[in-house]
Tab-separated table of C-alpha atoms in Angstrom:
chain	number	residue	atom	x	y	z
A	1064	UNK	CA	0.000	0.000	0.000
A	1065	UNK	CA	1.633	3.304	-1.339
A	1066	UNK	CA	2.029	6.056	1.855
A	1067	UNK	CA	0.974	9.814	1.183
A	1068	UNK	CA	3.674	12.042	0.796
A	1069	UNK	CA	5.714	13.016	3.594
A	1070	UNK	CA	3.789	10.282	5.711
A	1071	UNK	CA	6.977	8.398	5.471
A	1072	UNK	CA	8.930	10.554	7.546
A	1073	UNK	CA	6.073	10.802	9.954
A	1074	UNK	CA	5.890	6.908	10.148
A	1075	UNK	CA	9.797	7.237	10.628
A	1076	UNK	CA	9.477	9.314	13.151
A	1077	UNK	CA	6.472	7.650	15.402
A	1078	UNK	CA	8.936	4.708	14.570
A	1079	UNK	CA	12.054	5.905	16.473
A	1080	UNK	CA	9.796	7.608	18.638
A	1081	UNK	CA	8.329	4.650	20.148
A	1082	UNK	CA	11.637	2.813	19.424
A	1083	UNK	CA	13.024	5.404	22.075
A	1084	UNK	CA	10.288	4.866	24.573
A	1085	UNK	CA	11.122	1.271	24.620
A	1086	UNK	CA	14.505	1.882	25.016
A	1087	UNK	CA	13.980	4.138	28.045
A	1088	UNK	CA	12.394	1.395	29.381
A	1089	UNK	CA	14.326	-1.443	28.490
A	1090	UNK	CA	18.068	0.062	29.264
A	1091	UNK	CA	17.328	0.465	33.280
A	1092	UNK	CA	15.548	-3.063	33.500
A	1093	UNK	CA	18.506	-4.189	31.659
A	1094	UNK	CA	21.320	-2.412	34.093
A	1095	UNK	CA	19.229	-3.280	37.483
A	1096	UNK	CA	19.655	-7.039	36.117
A	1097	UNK	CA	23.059	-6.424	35.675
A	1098	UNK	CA	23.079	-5.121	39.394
A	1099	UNK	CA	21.280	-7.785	41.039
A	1100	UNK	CA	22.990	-10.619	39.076
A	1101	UNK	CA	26.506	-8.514	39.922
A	1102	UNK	CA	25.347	-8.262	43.557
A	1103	UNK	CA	23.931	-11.977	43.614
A	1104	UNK	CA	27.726	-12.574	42.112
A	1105	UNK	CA	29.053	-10.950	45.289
A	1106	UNK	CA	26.718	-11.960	47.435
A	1107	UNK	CA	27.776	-15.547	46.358
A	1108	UNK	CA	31.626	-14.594	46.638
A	1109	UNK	CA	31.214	-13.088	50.250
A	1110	UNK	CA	29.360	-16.231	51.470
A	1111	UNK	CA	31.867	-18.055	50.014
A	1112	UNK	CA	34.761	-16.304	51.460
A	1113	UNK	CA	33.093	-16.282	54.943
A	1114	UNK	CA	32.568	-20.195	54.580
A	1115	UNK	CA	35.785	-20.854	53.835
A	1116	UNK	CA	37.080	-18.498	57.026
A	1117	UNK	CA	34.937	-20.622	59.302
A	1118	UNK	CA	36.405	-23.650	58.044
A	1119	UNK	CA	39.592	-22.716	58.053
A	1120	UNK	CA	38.798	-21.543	62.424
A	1121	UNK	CA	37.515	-24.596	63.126
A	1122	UNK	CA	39.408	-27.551	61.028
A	1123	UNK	CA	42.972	-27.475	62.608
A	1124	UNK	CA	45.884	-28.728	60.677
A	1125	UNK	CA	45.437	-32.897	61.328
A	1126	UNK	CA	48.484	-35.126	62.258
A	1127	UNK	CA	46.444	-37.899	61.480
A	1128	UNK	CA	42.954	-37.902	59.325
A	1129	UNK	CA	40.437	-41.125	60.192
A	1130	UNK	CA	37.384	-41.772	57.581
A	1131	UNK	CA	33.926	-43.463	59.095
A	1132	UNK	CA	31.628	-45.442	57.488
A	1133	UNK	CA	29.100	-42.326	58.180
A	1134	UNK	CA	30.928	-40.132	56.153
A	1135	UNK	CA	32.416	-38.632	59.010
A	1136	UNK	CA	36.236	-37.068	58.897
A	1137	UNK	CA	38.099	-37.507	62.568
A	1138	UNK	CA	40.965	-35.150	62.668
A	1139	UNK	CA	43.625	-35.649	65.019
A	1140	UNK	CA	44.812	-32.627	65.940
A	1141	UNK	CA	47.410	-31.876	68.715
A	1142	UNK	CA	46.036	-31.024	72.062
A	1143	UNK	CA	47.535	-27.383	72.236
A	1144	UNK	CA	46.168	-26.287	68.683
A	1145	UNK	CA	42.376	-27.957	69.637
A	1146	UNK	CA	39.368	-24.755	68.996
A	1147	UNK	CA	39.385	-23.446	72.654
A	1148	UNK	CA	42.568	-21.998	72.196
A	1149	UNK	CA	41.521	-19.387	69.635
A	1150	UNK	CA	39.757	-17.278	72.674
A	1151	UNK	CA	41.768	-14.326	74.354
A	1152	UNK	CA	40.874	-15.549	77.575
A	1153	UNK	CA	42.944	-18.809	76.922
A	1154	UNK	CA	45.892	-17.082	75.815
A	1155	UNK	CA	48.321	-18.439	78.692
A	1156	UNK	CA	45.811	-21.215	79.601
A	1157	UNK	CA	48.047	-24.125	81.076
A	1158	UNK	CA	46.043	-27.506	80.162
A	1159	UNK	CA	44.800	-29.466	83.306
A	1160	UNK	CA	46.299	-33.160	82.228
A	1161	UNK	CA	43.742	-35.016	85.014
A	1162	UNK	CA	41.616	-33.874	87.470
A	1163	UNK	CA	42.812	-33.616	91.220
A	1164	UNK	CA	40.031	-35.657	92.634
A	1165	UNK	CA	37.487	-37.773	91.497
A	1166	UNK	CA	34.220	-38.133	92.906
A	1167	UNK	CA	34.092	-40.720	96.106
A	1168	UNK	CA	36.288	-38.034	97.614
A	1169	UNK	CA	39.752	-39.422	96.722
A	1170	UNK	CA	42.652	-38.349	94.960
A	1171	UNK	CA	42.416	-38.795	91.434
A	1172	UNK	CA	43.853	-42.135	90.166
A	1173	UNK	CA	46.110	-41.967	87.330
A	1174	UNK	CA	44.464	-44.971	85.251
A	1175	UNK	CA	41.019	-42.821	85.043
A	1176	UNK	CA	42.471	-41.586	81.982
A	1177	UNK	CA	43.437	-44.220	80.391
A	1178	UNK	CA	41.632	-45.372	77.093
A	1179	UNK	CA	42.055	-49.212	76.916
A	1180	UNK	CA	38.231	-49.815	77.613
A	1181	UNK	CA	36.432	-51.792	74.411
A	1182	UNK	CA	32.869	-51.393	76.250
A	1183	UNK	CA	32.228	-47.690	74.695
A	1184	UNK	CA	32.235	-47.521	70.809
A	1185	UNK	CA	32.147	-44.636	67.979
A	1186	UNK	CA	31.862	-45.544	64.467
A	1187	UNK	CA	34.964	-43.971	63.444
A	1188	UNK	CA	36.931	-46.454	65.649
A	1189	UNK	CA	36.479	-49.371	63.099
A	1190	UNK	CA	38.675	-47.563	61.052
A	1191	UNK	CA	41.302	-46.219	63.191
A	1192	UNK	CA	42.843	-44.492	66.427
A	1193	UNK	CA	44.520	-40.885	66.657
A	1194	UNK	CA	48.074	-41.275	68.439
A	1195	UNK	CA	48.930	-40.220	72.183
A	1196	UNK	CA	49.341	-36.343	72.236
A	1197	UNK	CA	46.211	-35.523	69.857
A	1198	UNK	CA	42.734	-35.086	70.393
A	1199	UNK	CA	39.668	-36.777	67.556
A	1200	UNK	CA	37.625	-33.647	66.069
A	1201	UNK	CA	34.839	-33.982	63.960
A	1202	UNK	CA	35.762	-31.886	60.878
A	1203	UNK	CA	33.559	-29.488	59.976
A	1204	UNK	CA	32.632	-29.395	55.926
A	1205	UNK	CA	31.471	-26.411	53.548
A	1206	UNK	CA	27.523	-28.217	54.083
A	1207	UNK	CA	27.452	-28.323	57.412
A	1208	UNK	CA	27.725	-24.412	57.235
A	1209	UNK	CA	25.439	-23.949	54.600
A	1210	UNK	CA	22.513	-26.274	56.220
A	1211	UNK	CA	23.146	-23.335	59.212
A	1212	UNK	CA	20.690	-20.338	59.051
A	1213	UNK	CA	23.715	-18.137	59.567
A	1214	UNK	CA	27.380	-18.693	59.933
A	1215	UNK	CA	27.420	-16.997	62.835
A	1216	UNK	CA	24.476	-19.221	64.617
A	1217	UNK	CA	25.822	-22.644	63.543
A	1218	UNK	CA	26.551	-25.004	65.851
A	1219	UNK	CA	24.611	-22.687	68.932
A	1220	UNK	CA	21.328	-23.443	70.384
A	1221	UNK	CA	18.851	-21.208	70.468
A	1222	UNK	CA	17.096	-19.330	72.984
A	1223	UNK	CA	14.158	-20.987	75.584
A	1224	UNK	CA	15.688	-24.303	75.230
A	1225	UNK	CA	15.384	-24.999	79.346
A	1226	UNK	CA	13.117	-26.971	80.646
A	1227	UNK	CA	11.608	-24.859	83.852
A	1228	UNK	CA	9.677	-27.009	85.710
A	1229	UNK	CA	9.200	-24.916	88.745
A	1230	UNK	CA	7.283	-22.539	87.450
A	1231	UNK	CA	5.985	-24.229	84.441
A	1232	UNK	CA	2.702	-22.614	82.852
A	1233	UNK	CA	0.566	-23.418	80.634
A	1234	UNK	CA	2.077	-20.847	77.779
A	1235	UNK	CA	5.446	-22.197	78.418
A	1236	UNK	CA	4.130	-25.020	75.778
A	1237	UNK	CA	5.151	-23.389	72.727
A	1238	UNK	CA	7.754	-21.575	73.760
A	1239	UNK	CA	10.813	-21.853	71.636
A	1240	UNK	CA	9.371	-24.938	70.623
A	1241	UNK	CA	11.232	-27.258	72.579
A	1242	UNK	CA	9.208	-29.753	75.140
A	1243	UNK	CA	10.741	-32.000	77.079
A	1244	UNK	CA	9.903	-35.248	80.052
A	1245	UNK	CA	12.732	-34.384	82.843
A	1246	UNK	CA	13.497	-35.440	86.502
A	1247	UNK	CA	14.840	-32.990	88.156
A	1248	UNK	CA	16.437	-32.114	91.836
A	1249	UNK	CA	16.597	-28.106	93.163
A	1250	UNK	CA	17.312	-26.178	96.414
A	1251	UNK	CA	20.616	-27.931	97.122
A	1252	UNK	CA	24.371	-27.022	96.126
A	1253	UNK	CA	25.355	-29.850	93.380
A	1254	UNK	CA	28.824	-30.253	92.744
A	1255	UNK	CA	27.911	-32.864	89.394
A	1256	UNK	CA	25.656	-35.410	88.307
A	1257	UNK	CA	26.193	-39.019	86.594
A	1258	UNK	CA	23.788	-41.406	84.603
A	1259	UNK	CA	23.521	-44.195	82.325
A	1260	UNK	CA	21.340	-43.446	79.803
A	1261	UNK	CA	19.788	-45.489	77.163
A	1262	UNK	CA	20.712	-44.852	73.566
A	1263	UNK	CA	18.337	-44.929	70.478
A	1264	UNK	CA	17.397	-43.544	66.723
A	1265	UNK	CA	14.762	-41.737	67.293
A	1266	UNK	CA	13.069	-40.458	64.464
A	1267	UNK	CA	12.909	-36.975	63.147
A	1268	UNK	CA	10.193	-35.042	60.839
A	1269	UNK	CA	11.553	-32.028	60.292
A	1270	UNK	CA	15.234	-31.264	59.252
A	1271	UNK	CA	15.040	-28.020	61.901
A	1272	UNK	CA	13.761	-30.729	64.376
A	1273	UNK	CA	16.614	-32.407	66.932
A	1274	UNK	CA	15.629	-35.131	69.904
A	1275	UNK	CA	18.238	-35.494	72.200
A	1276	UNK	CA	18.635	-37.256	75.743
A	1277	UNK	CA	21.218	-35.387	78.407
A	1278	UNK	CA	21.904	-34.323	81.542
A	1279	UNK	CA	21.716	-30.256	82.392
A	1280	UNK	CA	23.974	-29.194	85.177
A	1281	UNK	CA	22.094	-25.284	86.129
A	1282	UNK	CA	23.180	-22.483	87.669
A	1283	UNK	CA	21.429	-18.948	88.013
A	1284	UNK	CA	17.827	-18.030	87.512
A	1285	UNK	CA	16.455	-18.520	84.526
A	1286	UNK	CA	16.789	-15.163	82.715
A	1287	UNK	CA	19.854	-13.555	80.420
A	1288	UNK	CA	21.919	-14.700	83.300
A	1289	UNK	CA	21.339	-18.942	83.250
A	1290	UNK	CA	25.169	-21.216	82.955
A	1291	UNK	CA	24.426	-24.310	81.709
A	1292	UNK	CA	26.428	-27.587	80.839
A	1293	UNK	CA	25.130	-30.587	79.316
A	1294	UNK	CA	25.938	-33.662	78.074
A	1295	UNK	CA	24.142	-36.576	76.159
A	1296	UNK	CA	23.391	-37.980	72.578
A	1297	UNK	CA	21.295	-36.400	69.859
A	1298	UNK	CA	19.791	-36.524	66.439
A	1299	UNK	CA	19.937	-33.840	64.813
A	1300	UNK	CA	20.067	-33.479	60.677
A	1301	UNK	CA	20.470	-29.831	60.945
A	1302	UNK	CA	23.670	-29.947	62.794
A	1303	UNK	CA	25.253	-33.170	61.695
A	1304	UNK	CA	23.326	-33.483	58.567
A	1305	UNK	CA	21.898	-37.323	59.064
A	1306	UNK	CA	20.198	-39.376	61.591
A	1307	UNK	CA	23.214	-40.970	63.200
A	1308	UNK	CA	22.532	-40.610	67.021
A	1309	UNK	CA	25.400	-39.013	68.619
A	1310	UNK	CA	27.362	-37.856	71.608
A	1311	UNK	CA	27.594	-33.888	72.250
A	1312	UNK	CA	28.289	-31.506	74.995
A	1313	UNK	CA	26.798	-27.998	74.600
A	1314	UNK	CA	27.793	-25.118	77.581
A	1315	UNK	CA	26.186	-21.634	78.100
A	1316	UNK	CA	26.837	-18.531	80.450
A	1317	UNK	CA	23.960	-16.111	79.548
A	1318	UNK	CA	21.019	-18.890	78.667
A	1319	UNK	CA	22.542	-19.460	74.575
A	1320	UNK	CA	22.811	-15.131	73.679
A	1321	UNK	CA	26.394	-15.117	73.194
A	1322	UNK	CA	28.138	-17.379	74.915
A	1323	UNK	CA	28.388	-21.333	74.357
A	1324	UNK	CA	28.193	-23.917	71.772
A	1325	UNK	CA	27.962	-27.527	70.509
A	1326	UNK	CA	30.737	-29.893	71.366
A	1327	UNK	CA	34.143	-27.894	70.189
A	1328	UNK	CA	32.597	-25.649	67.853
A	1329	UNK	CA	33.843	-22.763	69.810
A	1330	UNK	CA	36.666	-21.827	72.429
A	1331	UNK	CA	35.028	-23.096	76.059
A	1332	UNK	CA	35.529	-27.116	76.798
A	1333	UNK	CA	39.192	-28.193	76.930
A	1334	UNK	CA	39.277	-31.714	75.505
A	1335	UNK	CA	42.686	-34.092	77.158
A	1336	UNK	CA	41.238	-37.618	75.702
A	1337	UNK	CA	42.372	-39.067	72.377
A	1338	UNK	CA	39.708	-41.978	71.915
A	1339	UNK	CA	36.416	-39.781	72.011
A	1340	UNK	CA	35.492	-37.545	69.540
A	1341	UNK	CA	32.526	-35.031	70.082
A	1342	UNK	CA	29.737	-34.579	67.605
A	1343	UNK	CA	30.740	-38.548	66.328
A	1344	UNK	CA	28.508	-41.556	66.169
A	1345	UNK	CA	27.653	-43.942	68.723
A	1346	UNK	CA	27.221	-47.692	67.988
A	1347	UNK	CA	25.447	-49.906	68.302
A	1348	UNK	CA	22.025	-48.303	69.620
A	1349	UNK	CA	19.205	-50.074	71.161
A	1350	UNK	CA	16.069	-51.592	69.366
A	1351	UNK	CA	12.679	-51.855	69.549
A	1352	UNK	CA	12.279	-55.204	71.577
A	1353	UNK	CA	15.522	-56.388	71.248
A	1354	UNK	CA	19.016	-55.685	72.315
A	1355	UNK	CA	19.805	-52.492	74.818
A	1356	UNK	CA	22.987	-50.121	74.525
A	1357	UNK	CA	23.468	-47.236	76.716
A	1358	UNK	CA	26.230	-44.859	78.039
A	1359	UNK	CA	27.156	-43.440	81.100
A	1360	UNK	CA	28.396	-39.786	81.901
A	1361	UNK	CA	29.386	-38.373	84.812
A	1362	UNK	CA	30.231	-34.309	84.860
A	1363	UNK	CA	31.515	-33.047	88.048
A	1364	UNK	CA	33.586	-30.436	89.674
A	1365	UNK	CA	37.363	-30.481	90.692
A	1366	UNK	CA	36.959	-29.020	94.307
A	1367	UNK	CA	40.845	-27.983	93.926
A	1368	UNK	CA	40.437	-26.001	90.374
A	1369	UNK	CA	37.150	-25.609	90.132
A	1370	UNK	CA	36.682	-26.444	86.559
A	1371	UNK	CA	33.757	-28.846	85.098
A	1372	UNK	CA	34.994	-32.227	83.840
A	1373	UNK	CA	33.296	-34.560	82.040
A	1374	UNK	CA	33.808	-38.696	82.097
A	1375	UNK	CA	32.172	-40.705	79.204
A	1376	UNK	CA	32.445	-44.439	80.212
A	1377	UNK	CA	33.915	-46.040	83.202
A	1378	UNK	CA	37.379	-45.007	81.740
A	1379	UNK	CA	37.372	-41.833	79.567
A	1380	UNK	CA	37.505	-38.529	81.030
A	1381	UNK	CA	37.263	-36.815	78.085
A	1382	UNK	CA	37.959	-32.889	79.271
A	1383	UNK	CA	36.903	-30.214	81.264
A	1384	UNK	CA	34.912	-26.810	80.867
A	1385	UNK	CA	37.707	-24.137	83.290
A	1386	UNK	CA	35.805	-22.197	85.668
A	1387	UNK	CA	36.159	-18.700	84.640
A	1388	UNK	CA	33.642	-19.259	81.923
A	1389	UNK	CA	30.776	-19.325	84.350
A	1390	UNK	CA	29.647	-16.899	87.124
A	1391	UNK	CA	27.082	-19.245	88.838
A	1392	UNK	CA	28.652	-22.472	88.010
A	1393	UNK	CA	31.993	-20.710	89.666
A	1394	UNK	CA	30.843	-22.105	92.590
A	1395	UNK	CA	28.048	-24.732	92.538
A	1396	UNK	CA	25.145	-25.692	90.197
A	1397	UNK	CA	21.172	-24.855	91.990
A	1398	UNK	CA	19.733	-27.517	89.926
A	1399	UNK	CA	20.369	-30.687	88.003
A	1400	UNK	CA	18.234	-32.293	85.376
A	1401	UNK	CA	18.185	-35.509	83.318
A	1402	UNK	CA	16.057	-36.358	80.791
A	1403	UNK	CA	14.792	-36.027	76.760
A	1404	UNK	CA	14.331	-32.969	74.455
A	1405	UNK	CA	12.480	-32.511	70.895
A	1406	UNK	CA	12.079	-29.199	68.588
A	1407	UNK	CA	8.350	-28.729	68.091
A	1408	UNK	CA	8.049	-26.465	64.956
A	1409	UNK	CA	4.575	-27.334	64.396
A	1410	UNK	CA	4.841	-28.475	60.841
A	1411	UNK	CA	1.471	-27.384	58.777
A	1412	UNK	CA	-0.164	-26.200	62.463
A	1413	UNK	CA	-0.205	-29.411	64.257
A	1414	UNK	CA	2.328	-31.270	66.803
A	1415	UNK	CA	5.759	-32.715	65.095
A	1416	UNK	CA	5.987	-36.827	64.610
A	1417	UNK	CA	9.180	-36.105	65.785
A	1418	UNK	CA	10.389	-39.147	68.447
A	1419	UNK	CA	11.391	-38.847	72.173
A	1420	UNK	CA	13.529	-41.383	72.965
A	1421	UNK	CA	12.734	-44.639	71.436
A	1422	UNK	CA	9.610	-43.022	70.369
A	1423	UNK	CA	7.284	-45.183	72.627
A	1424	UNK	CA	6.062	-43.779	76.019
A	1425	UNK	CA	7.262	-44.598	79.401
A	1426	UNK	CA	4.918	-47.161	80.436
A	1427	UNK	CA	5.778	-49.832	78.104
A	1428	UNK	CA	9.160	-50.686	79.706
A	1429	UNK	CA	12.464	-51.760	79.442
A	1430	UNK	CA	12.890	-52.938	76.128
A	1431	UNK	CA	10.576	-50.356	74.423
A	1432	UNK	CA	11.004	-47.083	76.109
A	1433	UNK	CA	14.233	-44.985	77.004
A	1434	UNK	CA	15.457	-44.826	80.372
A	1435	UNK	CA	18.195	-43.341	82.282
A	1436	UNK	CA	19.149	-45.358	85.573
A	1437	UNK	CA	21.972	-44.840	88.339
A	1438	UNK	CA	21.000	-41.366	88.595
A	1439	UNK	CA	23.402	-39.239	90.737
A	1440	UNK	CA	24.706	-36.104	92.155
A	1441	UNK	CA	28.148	-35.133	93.168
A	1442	UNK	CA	27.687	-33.532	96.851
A	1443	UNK	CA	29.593	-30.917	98.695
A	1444	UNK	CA	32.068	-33.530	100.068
A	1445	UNK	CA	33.198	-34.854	96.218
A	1446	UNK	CA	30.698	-38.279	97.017
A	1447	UNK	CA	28.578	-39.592	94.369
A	1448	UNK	CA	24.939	-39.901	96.032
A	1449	UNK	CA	21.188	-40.773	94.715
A	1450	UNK	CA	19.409	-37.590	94.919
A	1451	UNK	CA	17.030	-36.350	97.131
A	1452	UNK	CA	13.148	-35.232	96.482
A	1453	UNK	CA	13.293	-35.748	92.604
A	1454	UNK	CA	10.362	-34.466	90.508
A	1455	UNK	CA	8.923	-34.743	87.369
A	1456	UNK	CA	8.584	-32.456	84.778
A	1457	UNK	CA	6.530	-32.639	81.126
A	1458	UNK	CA	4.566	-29.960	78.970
A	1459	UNK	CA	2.713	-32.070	77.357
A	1460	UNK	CA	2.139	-35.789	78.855
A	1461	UNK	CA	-0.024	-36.997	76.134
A	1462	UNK	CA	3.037	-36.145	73.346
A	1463	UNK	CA	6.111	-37.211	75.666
A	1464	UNK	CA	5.959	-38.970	79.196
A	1465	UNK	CA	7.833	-39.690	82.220
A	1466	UNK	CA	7.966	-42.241	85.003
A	1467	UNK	CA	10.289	-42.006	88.311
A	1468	UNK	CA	11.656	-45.287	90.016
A	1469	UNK	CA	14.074	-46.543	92.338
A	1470	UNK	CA	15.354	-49.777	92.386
A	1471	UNK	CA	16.926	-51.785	95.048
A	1472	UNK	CA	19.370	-53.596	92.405
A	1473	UNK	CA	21.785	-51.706	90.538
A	1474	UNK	CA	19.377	-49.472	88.513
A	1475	UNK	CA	19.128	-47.433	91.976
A	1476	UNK	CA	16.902	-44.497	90.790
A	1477	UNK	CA	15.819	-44.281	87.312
A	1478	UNK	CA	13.003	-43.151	84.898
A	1479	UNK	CA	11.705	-44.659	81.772
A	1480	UNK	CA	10.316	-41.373	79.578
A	1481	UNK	CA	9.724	-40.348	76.052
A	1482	UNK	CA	6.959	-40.615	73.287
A	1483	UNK	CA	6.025	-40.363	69.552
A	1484	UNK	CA	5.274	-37.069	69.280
A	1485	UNK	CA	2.048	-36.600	67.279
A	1486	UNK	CA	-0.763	-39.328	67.694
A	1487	UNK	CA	-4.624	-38.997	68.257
A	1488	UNK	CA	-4.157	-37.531	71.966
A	1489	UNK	CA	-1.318	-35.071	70.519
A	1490	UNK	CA	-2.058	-32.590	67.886
């Protein structure tokens, strides 16, 4: 079709015009996807760089590197380079090679620390030892980080993660999400506490979710100002990144703000033994019905030094927590727990599946449910005693449970506890 004349250069025109327009349009979207791609770039770089800074903190050059069948790398590392070292306030730390007495009251005897006991078991040891002089260290990898919802917050609890049964309300349920079935003992000085506790798989639904089974050793009120150590086993797939149950530590002074952390993750427990590794797998664990594995730990207070140790076994004393990292626990712990933790995150509104325990409740037994037996406390004169006036402690009964015995054989006191979580009398 012919144009009129001079309606070319008018259609020209409208042409470049809107051509223009476009452009005006098009060039900004064009550079803010160059800026967000450059800034994802960097964003990616920086999280990178900070990843690899962590790693490089926390994996120590290795004398000696040990595979497990989990997947697991054991580091040996030598005992003056281990994590706690990194902190100012262990700058001219001199390492305390054994405690000066052991609970019973007596001196400490020197084979305490030996490591020749076969009874106690970690995956990694079917594969190999670390040499006199080092200490076994879970090493850290780039995934573990990233699984983290910030470098900064991986490998720390968070907050509200005590149970408080002495003033336990009902909207103390949801709190945190974190429930629990405890015994517990208050209104005393305790110098420690011991107890064999049963080890299982429990089963978690949520990969934020943890179940763990431990022994808290309190001081302070429960505010900003709570110290805490504990000891146990736990599942948990956000920390470790499977469903291996294993043995941790965890310490806080100023209830999990800014202080503490999982196993040697940061500067705070002092590690002396060369067989155990923190954070590592435990084997075999118990089933359903059929055979029954558990630990024993005992963490108690040097009345010389003052500092926290910790014995895993009859024969391992693993390391100690010194005494200037606490303010309460300086002295003496107010209150001692024992007992079973889950995460509650409520997936899609109702209660988590995820297990206590064995993931059975208390009343069906030994065999079926968890239990912790031997329960002790370390007293004012160094002795190892059953405690007095325990107590229970649950928020929810019909989701996790707990039952307090005592035994005239050599269970002394124990409790069978735990639960499955979710079910028609938990939503």
């Amino acid at each position: 079709m012919a144009l009129p004349c001079g309606s070319g250069r008018r259609w020209w025109r409208a042409v470049k015009m809107a051509l223009g327009l476009c452009l005006c349009f098009l060039i900004p979207m064009a550079a803010a996807g160059i800026r967000n791609n450059n800034n994802s770039i960097f964003s990616d770089q920086k999280l990178k760089m900070e990843v690899h800074q962590q790693l490089k903190l926390l994996n120590k050059p290795a004398h000696k590197s040990i595979k497990s069948s989990d997947g697991d790398i054991i580091d040996c590392i030598h005992i003056n380079n281990q994590p706690a070292f990194d902190h100012p306030l262990f700058k001219n730390h001199t390492i305390q090679m054994r405690p000066s007495f052991h609970p019973e009251g007596r001196l400490f005897d020197e084979s305490k620390v030996s490591s020749k006991s076969k009874s106690i078991n970690q995956l990694w040891h079917l594969n190999g030892r670390c040499p006199e002089g080092t200490i076994p260290v879970r090493r850290t990898k780039e995934d573990d980080l990233l699984r983290a919802s910030s470098i900064k917050s991986y490998g720390r609890k968070k907050h509200l993660t005590i149970p408080k049964p002495s003033s336990a309300q009902p909207d103390l349920i949801d709190q945190g999400g974190h429930q629990h079935a405890i015994v517990y003992v208050e209104g005393d000085k305790y110098y420690g506490a011991k107890a064999t506790i049963n080890v299982w798989r429990p089963q978690i639904q949520e990969p934020n979710e943890f179940s763990l089974s431990q022994i808290w050793i309190l001081g302070g009120s429960f505010g900003e100002d709570l110290n805490s150590i504990e000891a146990g086993w736990q599942v948990s797939p956000d920390l470790y990144g499977d469903s291996n149950s294993r043995l941790f530590t965890y310490w806080t002074s100023d209830a999990y703000q800014a202080t503490g952390c999982y196993n040697l993750l940061c500067s705070g427990f002092i590690q002396i033994n060369n067989q155990i590794a923190m954070g590592a797998s435990i084997y075999p664990v118990s089933g359903y019905g059929g055979s029954q594995y558990d630990i024993s730990i005992l963490v108690w207070k040097d009345p010389k030094e003052g500092n926290w140790w910790m014995q895993f076994g009859n024969e391992h004393v693993l390391g100690y927590w010194p005494a200037f990292l606490f303010s309460y626990l300086s002295d003496s712990a107010s209150m001692v727990e024992w007992g079973g933790e889950v995460v509650n995150s409520q997936p899609d509104g109702q209660h988590t599946s995820t297990q206590m325990g064995s993931g059975h409740f208390s009343g069906e037994g030994f065999g079926r449910a968890s239990y912790f037996k031997n329960i002790q406390i370390v007293d004012g004169s160094n002795n190892l005693r059953p405690p007095k006036d325990i107590a229970t402690f649950t928020e929810q009964p019909n989701c996790y449970d707990v039952q307090n015995r005592k035994s005239s054989d050599n269970w002394g006191n124990y409790f069978y506890y735990g639960g499955p979580g979710k079910n028609p009398n938990c939503l």
